[in-house]
CSV table of C-alpha atoms in Angstrom, one decimal:
chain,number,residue,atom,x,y,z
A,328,UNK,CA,0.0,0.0,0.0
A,329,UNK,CA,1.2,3.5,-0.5
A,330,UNK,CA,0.7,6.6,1.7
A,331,UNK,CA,-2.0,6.8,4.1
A,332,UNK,CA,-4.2,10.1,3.4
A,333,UNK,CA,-7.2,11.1,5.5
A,334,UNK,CA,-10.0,13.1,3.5
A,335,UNK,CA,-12.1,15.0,5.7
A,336,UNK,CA,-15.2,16.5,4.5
A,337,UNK,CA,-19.0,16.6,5.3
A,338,UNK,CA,-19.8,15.8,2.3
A,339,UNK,CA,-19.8,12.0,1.0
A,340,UNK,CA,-20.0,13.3,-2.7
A,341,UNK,CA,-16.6,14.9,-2.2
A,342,UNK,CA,-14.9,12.3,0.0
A,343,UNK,CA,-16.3,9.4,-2.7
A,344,UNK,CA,-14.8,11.1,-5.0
A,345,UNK,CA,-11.5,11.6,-3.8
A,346,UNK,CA,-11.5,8.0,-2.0
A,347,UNK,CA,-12.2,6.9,-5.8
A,348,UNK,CA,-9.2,9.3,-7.0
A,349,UNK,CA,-6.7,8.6,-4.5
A,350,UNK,CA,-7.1,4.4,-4.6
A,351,UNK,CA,-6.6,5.0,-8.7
A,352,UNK,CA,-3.2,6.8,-7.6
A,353,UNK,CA,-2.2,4.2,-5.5
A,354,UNK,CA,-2.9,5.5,-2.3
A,355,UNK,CA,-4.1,4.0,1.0
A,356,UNK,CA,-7.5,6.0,1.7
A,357,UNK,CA,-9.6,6.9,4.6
A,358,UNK,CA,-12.4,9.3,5.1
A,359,UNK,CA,-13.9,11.3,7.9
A,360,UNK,CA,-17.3,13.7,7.9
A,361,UNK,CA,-16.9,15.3,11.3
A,362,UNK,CA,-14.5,16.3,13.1
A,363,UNK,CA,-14.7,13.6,15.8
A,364,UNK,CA,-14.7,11.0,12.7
A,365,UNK,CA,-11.4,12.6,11.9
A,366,UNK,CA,-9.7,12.5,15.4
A,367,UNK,CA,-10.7,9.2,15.9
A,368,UNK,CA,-9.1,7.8,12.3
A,369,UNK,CA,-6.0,10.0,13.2
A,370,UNK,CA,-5.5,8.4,16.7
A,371,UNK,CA,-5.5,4.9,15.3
A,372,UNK,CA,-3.2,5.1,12.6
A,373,UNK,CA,-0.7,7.3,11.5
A,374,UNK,CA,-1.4,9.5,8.5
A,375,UNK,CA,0.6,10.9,6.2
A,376,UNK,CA,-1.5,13.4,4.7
A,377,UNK,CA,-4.6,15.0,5.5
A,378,UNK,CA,-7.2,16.9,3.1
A,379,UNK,CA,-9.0,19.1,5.5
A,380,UNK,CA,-12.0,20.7,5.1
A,381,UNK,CA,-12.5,23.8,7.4
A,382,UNK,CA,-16.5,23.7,8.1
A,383,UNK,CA,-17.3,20.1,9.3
A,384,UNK,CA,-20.7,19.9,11.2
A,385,UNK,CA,-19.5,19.5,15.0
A,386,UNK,CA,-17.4,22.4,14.4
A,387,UNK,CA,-13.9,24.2,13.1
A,388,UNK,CA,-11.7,21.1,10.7
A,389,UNK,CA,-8.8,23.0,12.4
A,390,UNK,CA,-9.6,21.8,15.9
A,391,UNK,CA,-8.8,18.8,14.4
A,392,UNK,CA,-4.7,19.4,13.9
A,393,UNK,CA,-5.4,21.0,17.7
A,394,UNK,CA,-6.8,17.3,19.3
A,395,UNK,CA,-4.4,15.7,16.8
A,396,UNK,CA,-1.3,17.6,18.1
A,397,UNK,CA,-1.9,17.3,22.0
A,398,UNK,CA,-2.4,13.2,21.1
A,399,UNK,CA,1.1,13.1,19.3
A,400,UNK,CA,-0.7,11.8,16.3
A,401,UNK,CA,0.1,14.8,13.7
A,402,UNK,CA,-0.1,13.8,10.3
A,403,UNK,CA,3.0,14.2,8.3
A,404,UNK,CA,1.4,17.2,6.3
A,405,UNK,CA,-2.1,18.5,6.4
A,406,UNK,CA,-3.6,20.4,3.5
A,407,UNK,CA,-6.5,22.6,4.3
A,408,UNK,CA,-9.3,22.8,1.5
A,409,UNK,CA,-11.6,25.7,0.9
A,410,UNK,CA,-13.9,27.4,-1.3
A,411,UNK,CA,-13.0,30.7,-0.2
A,412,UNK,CA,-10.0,32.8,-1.6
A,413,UNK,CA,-9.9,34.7,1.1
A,414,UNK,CA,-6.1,35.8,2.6
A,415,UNK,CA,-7.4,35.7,6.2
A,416,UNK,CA,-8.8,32.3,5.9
A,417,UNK,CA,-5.4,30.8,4.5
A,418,UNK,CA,-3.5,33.0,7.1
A,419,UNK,CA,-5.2,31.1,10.0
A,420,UNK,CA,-4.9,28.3,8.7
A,421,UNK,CA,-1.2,27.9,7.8
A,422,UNK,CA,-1.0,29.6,11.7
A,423,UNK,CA,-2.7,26.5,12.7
A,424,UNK,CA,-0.1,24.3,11.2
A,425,UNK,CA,-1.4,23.8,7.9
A,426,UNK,CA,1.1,22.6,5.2
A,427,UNK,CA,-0.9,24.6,2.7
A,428,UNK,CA,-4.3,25.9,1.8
A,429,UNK,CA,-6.0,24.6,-1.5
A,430,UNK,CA,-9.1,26.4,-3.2
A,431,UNK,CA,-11.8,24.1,-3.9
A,432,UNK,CA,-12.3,22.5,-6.4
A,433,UNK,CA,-8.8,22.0,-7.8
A,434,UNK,CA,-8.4,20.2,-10.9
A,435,UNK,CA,-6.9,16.1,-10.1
A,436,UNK,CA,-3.4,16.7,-11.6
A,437,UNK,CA,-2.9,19.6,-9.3
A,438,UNK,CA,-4.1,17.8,-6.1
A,439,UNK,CA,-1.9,14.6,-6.9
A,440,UNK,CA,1.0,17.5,-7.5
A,441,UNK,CA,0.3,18.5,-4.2
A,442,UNK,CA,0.1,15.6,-2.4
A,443,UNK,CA,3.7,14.1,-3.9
A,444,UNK,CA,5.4,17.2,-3.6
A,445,UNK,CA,4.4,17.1,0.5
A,446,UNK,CA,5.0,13.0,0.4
A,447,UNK,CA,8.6,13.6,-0.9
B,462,UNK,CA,-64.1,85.9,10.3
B,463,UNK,CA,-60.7,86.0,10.1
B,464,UNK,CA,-60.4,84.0,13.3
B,465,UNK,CA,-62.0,81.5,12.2
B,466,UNK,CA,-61.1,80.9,8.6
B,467,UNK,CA,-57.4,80.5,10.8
B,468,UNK,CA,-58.5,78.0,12.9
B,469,UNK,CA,-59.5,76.2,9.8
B,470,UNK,CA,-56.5,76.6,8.4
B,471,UNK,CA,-54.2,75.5,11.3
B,472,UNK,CA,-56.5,73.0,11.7
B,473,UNK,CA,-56.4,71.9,8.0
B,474,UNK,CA,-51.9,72.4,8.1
B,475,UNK,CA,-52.3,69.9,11.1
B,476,UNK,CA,-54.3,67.4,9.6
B,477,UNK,CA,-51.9,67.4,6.4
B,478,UNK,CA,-48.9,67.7,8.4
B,479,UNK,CA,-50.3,64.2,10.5
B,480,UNK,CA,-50.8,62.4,6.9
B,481,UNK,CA,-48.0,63.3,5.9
B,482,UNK,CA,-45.9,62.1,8.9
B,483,UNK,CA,-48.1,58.5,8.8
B,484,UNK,CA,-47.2,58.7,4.9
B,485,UNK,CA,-43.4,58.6,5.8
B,486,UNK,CA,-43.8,56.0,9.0
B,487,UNK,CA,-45.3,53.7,6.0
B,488,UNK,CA,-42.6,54.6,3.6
B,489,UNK,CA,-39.6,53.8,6.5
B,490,UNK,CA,-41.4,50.4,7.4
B,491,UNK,CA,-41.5,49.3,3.2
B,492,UNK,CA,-38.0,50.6,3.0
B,493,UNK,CA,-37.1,48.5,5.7
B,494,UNK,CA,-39.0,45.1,4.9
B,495,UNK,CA,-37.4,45.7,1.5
B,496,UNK,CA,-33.8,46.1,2.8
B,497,UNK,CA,-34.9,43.1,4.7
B,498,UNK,CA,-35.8,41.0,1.6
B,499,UNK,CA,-32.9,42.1,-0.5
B,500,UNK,CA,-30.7,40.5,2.1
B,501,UNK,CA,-32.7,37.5,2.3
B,502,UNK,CA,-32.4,37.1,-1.4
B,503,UNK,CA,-28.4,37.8,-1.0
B,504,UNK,CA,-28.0,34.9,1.9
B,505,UNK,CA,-30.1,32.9,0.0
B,506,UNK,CA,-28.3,33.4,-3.2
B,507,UNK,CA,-24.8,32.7,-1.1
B,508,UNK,CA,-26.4,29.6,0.6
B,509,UNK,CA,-27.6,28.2,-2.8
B,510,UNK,CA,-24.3,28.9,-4.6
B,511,UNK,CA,-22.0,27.3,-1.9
B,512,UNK,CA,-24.7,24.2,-2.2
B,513,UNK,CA,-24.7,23.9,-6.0
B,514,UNK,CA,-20.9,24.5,-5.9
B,515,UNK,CA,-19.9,21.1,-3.6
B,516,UNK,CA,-21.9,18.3,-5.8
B,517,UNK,CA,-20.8,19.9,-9.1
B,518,UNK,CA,-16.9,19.8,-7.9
B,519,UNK,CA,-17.7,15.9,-6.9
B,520,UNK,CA,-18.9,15.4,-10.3
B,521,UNK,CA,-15.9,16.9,-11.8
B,522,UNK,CA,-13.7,15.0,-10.0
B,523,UNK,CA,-15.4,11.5,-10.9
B,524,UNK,CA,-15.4,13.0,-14.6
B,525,UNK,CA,-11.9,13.9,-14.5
B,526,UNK,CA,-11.1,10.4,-12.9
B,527,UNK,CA,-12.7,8.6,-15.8
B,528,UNK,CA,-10.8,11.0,-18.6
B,529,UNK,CA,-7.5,10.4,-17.3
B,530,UNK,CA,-7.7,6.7,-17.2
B,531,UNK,CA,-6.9,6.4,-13.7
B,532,UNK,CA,-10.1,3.5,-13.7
B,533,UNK,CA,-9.0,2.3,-17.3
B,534,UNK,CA,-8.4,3.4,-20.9
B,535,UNK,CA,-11.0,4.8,-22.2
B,536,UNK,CA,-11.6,4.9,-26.2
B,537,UNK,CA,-11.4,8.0,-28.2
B,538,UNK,CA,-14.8,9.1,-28.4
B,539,UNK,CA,-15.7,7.7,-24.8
B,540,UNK,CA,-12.7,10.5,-23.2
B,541,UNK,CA,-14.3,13.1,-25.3
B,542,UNK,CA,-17.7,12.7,-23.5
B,543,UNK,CA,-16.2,12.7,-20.5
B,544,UNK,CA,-14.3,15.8,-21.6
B,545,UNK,CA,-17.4,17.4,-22.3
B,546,UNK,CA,-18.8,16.7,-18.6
B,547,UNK,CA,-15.1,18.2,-17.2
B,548,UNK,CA,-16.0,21.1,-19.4
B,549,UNK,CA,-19.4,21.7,-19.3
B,550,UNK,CA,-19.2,21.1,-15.0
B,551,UNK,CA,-16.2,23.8,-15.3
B,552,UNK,CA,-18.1,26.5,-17.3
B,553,UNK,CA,-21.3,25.8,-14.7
B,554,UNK,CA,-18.4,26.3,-11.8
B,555,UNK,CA,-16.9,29.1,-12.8
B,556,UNK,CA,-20.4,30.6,-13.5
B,557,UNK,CA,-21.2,29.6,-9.9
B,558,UNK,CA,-18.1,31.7,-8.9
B,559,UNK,CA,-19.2,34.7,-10.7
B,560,UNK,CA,-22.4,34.9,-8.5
B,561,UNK,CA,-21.0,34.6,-5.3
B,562,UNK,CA,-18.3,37.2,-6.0
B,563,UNK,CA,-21.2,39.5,-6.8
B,564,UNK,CA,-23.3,38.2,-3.3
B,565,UNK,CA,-20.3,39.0,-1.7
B,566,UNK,CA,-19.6,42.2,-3.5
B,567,UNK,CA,-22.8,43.3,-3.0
B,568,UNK,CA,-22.9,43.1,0.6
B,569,UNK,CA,-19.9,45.1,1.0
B,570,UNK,CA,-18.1,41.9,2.6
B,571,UNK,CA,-14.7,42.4,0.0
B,572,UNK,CA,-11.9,43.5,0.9
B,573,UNK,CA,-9.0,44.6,-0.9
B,574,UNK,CA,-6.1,42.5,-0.3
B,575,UNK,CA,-3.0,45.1,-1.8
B,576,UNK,CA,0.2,44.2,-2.9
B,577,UNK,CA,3.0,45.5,-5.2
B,578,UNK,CA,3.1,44.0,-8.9
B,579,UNK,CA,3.4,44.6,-12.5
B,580,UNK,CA,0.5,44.8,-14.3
B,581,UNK,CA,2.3,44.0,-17.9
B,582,UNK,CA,2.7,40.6,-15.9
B,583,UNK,CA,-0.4,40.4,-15.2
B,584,UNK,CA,-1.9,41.1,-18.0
B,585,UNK,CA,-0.1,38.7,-20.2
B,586,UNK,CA,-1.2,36.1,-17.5
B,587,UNK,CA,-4.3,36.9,-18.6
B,588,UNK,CA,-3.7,36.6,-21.7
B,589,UNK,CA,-2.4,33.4,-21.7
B,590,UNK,CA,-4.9,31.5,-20.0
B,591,UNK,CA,-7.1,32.7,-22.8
B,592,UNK,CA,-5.2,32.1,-25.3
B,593,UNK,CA,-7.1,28.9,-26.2
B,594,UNK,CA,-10.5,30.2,-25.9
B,595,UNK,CA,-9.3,33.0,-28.7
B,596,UNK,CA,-7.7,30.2,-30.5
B,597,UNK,CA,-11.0,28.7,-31.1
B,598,UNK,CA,-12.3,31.4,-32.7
B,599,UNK,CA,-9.0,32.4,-34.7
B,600,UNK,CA,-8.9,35.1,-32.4
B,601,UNK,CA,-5.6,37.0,-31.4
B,602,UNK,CA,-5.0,38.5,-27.9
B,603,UNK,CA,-2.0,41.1,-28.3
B,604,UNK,CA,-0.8,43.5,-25.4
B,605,UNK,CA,0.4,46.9,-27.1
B,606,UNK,CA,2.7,48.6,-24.6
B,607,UNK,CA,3.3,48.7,-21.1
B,608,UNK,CA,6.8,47.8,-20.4
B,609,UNK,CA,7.6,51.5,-19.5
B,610,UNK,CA,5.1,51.3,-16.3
B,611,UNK,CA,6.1,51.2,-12.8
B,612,UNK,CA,5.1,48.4,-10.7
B,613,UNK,CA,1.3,49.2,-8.8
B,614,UNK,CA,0.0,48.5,-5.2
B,615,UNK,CA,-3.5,47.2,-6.2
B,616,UNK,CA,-5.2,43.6,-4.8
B,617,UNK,CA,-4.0,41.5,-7.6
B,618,UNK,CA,-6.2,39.0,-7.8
B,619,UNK,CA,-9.0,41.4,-8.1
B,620,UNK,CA,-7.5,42.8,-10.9
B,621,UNK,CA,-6.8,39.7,-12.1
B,622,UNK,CA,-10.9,39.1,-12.2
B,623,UNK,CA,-11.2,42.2,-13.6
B,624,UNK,CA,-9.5,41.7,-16.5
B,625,UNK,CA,-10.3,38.1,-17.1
B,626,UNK,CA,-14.2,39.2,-17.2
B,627,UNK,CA,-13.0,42.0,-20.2
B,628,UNK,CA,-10.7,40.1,-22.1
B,629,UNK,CA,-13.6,36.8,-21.7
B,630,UNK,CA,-16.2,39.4,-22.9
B,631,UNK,CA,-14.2,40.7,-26.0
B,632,UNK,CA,-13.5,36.9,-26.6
B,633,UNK,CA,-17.2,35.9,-26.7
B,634,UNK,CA,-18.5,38.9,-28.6
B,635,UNK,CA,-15.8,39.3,-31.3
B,636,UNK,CA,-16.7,37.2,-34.2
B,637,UNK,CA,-13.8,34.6,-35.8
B,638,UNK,CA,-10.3,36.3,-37.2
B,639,UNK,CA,-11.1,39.8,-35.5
B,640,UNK,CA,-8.3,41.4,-32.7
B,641,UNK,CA,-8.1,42.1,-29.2
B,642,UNK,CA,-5.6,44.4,-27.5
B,643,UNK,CA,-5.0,45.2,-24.2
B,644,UNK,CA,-3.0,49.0,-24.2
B,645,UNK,CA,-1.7,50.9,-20.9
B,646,UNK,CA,-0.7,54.3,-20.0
B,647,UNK,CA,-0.8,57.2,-17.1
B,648,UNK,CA,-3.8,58.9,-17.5
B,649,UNK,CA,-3.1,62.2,-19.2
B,650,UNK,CA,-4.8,64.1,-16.2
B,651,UNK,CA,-3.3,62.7,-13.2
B,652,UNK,CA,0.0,60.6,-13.9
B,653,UNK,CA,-0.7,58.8,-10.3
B,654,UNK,CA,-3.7,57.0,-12.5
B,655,UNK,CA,-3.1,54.1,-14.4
B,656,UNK,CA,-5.6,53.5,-17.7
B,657,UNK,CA,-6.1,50.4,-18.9
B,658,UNK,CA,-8.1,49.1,-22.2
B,659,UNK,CA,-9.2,46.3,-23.6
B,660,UNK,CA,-10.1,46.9,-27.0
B,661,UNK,CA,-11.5,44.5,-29.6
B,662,UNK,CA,-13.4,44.7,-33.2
B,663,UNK,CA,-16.4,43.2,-32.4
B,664,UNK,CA,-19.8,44.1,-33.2
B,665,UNK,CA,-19.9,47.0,-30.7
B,666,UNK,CA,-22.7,48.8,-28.6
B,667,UNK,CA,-24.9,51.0,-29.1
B,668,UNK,CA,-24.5,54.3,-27.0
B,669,UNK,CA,-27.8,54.2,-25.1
B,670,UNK,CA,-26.7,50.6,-23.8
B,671,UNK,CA,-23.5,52.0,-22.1
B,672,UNK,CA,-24.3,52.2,-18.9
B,673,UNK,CA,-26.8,49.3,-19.2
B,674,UNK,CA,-23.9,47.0,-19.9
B,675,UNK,CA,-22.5,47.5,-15.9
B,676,UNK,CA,-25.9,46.8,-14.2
B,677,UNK,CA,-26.3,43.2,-12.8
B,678,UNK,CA,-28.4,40.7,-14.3
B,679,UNK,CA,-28.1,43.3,-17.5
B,680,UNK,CA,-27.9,41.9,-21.0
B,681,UNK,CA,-28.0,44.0,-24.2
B,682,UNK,CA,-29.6,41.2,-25.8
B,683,UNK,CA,-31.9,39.4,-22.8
B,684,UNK,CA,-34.0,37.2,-25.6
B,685,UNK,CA,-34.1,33.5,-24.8
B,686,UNK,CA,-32.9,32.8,-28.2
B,687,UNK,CA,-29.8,35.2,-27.6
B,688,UNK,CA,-26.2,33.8,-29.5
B,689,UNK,CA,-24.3,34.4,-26.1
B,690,UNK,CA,-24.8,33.2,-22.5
B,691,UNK,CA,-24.2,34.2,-19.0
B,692,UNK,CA,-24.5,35.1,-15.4
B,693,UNK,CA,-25.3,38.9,-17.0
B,694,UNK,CA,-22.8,39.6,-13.9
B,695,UNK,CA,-19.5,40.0,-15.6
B,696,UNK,CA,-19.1,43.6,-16.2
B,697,UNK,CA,-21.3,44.7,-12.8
B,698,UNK,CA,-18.5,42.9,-11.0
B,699,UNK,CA,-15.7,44.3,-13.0
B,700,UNK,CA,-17.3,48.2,-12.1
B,701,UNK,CA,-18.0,46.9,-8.5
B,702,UNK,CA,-13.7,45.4,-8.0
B,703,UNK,CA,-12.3,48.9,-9.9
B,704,UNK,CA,-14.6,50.9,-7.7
B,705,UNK,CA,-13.6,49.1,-4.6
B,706,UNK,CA,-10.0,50.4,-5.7
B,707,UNK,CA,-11.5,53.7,-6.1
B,708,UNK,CA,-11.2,53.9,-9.6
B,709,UNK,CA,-14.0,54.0,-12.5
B,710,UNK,CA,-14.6,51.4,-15.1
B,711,UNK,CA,-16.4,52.9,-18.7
B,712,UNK,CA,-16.9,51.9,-22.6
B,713,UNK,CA,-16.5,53.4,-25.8
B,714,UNK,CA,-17.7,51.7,-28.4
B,715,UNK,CA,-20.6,52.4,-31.8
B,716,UNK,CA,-22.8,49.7,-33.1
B,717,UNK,CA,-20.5,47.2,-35.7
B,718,UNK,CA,-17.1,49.5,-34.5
B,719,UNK,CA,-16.0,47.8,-31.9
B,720,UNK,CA,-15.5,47.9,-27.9
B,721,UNK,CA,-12.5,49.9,-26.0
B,722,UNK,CA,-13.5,48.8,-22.5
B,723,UNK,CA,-11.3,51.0,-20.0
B,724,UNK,CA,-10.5,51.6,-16.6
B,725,UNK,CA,-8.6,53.7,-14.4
B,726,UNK,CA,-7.3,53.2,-11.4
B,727,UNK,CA,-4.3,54.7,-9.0
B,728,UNK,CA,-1.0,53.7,-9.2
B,729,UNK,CA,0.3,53.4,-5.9
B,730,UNK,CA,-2.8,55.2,-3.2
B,731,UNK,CA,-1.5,55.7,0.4
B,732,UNK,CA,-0.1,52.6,2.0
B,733,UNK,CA,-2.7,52.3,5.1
């Protein structure tokens, strides 16, 4: 198997499709809709990269790097993804810990860029 | 006599002056529910948008999966099907975009995010990532000048909108083999201002539809059956970005002569 990534979203259309994208790259996949979901995936295994998205329904996706970083249990990089281009947005989140800040939606070859260029 | 035809009319003054005062306690309460619904309409438009936006990336995604062969080779005419749902869902996307840029820019939540850069560079960004679209239509995208400019402290990505929405409008309305230039100078009257115009040979508008052409929703030709589609929202949020950098946006054009879209803008305003 290759590198463990985490996709966190609230929406199964957009973790179904990136579970779909990822196992065709030849990655080892796991999603989460909520942020509990996510801390709990991210406790029991060690991830190498996480998509994150930033409004999950039980609150902030950054609390989960927060819950994630008092456990230890980091992942190796953590990419936040939004729909907003907003400076302030991608500000807090790279203060937060964030590897980067991708704006939703991003066309496959650039997210698979992404991902190897933080994997290497 | 007298006395009494005053005491009619102070009486009468009162009277008007009371319907007159319930007249503008009505007025204040329609403004009000009408302010009210307007911003209903915006959150609702913002809500909808953000909704529409999530399962149309998903479906992108899969479509983009499939065209790439990450699930399998595909045969010729099967990838350009599923080239036409990657293009098709990113036209729909960006039109998406386009309407929540205006939500946003109509209830004064942008901001200007400035920084110092050179607008040639810019533009010929631009101009590249339509280079294909022009191609299309045998179209050629040239920059005049510029390369005498200093650099200007302006949101760049705004900007960047900006002239996306021109150069995409002369695109679209410029039929095959005709030209499209983008020029820059100082504007003659205040050599803080920088001018900037995107010029094409299209078929051109009529003087009474000026101003028409900046108002939302607002297309010269609104018919049903009309050659050219859209939001209607391009050039309203074109006007709405320049004025936000306290500049003004304008055309000159005639019927079958052509567009010179312009604007105007300072160079480098007072670093806050």
């Amino acid at each position: 198997m290759g590198a463990r990534i985490l996709v966190v979203d609230d929406s199964t259309l957009v973790t179904d499709a990136f579970e779909i994208l990822f196992r065709a790259a030849g990655y080892d996949v796991t999603t989460a809709g909520t942020v509990a979901e996510a801390v709990g995936h991210g406790r029991a295994s060690s991830i190498d990269i996480m998509l994150l998205d930033l409004s999950l329904p039980d609150g902030d996706g950054l609390e989960v790097l927060e819950m994630l970083e008092a456990n230890g249990r980091l992942p190796r990089a953590t990419l936040a993804m939004t729909g907003h281009d907003d400076p302030k947005i991608r500000q807090r989140c790279l203060d937060a810990g964030c590897a980067d800040v991708l704006l939703k939606p991003l066309p496959i070859g650039e997210i698979l860029r992404h991902i190897e260029r933080h994997l290497a | 006599m007298t006395t009494m035809s005053h005491k009619v009319d102070h009486a009468d003054t009162a009277q008007r002056l009371k319907s007159l005062e319930l007249q503008a306690k009505e007025a204040q309460t329609t403004i009000e529910e009408l302010n009210a619904r307007d911003a209903l309409k915006t959150q609702f438009l913002s809500n909808i948008s953000h909704d529409l936006r999530t399962p149309l990336a998903a479906i992108i995604t899969h479509a983009e999966v499939l065209r790439d062969g990450m699930l399998g080779d595909l045969n010729e005419k099967q990838r350009e099907s599923v080239t036409g749902i990657v293009s098709g869902g990113q036209q729909l996307l960006d039109m998406i975009d386009e309407i929540l840029t205006y939500v946003r820019g109509a209830g004064d939540q942008l901001t200007l995010t400035r920084t110092e850069f050179s607008m040639i560079e810019l533009v010929d960004q631009v101009r590249m990532l339509n280079q294909a679209l022009a191609a299309k239509k045998k179209l050629t995208i040239e920059r005049l000048n510029g390369d005498d400019l200093p650099p200007v402290y302006a949101d760049r990505d705004k900007l960047k909108h900006v002239l996306g929405n021109l150069i995409g409008n002369a695109i679209k309305f410029t039929p095959e083999g005709g030209r499209i230039w983008i020029r820059m100078s100082r504007y003659a009257q205040d050599a803080d201002q920088l001018v900037v115009e995107v010029g094409d040979t299209g078929r051109g508008i009529a003087a009474e539809n000026h101003e028409l052409v900046f108002q939302e929703f607002a297309q010269v030709d609104a018919s049903p059956s009309r050659p050219h589609h859209g939001t209607g929202l391009g050039l309203a949020i074109a006007r709405k970005l320049v004025e936000l950098h306290e500049g003004t946006i304008w055309v000159e054009s005639e019927l079958g002569k052509g567009s010179r879209f312009f604007f105007r803008i300072p160079l480098n305003p007072a670093r806050g």
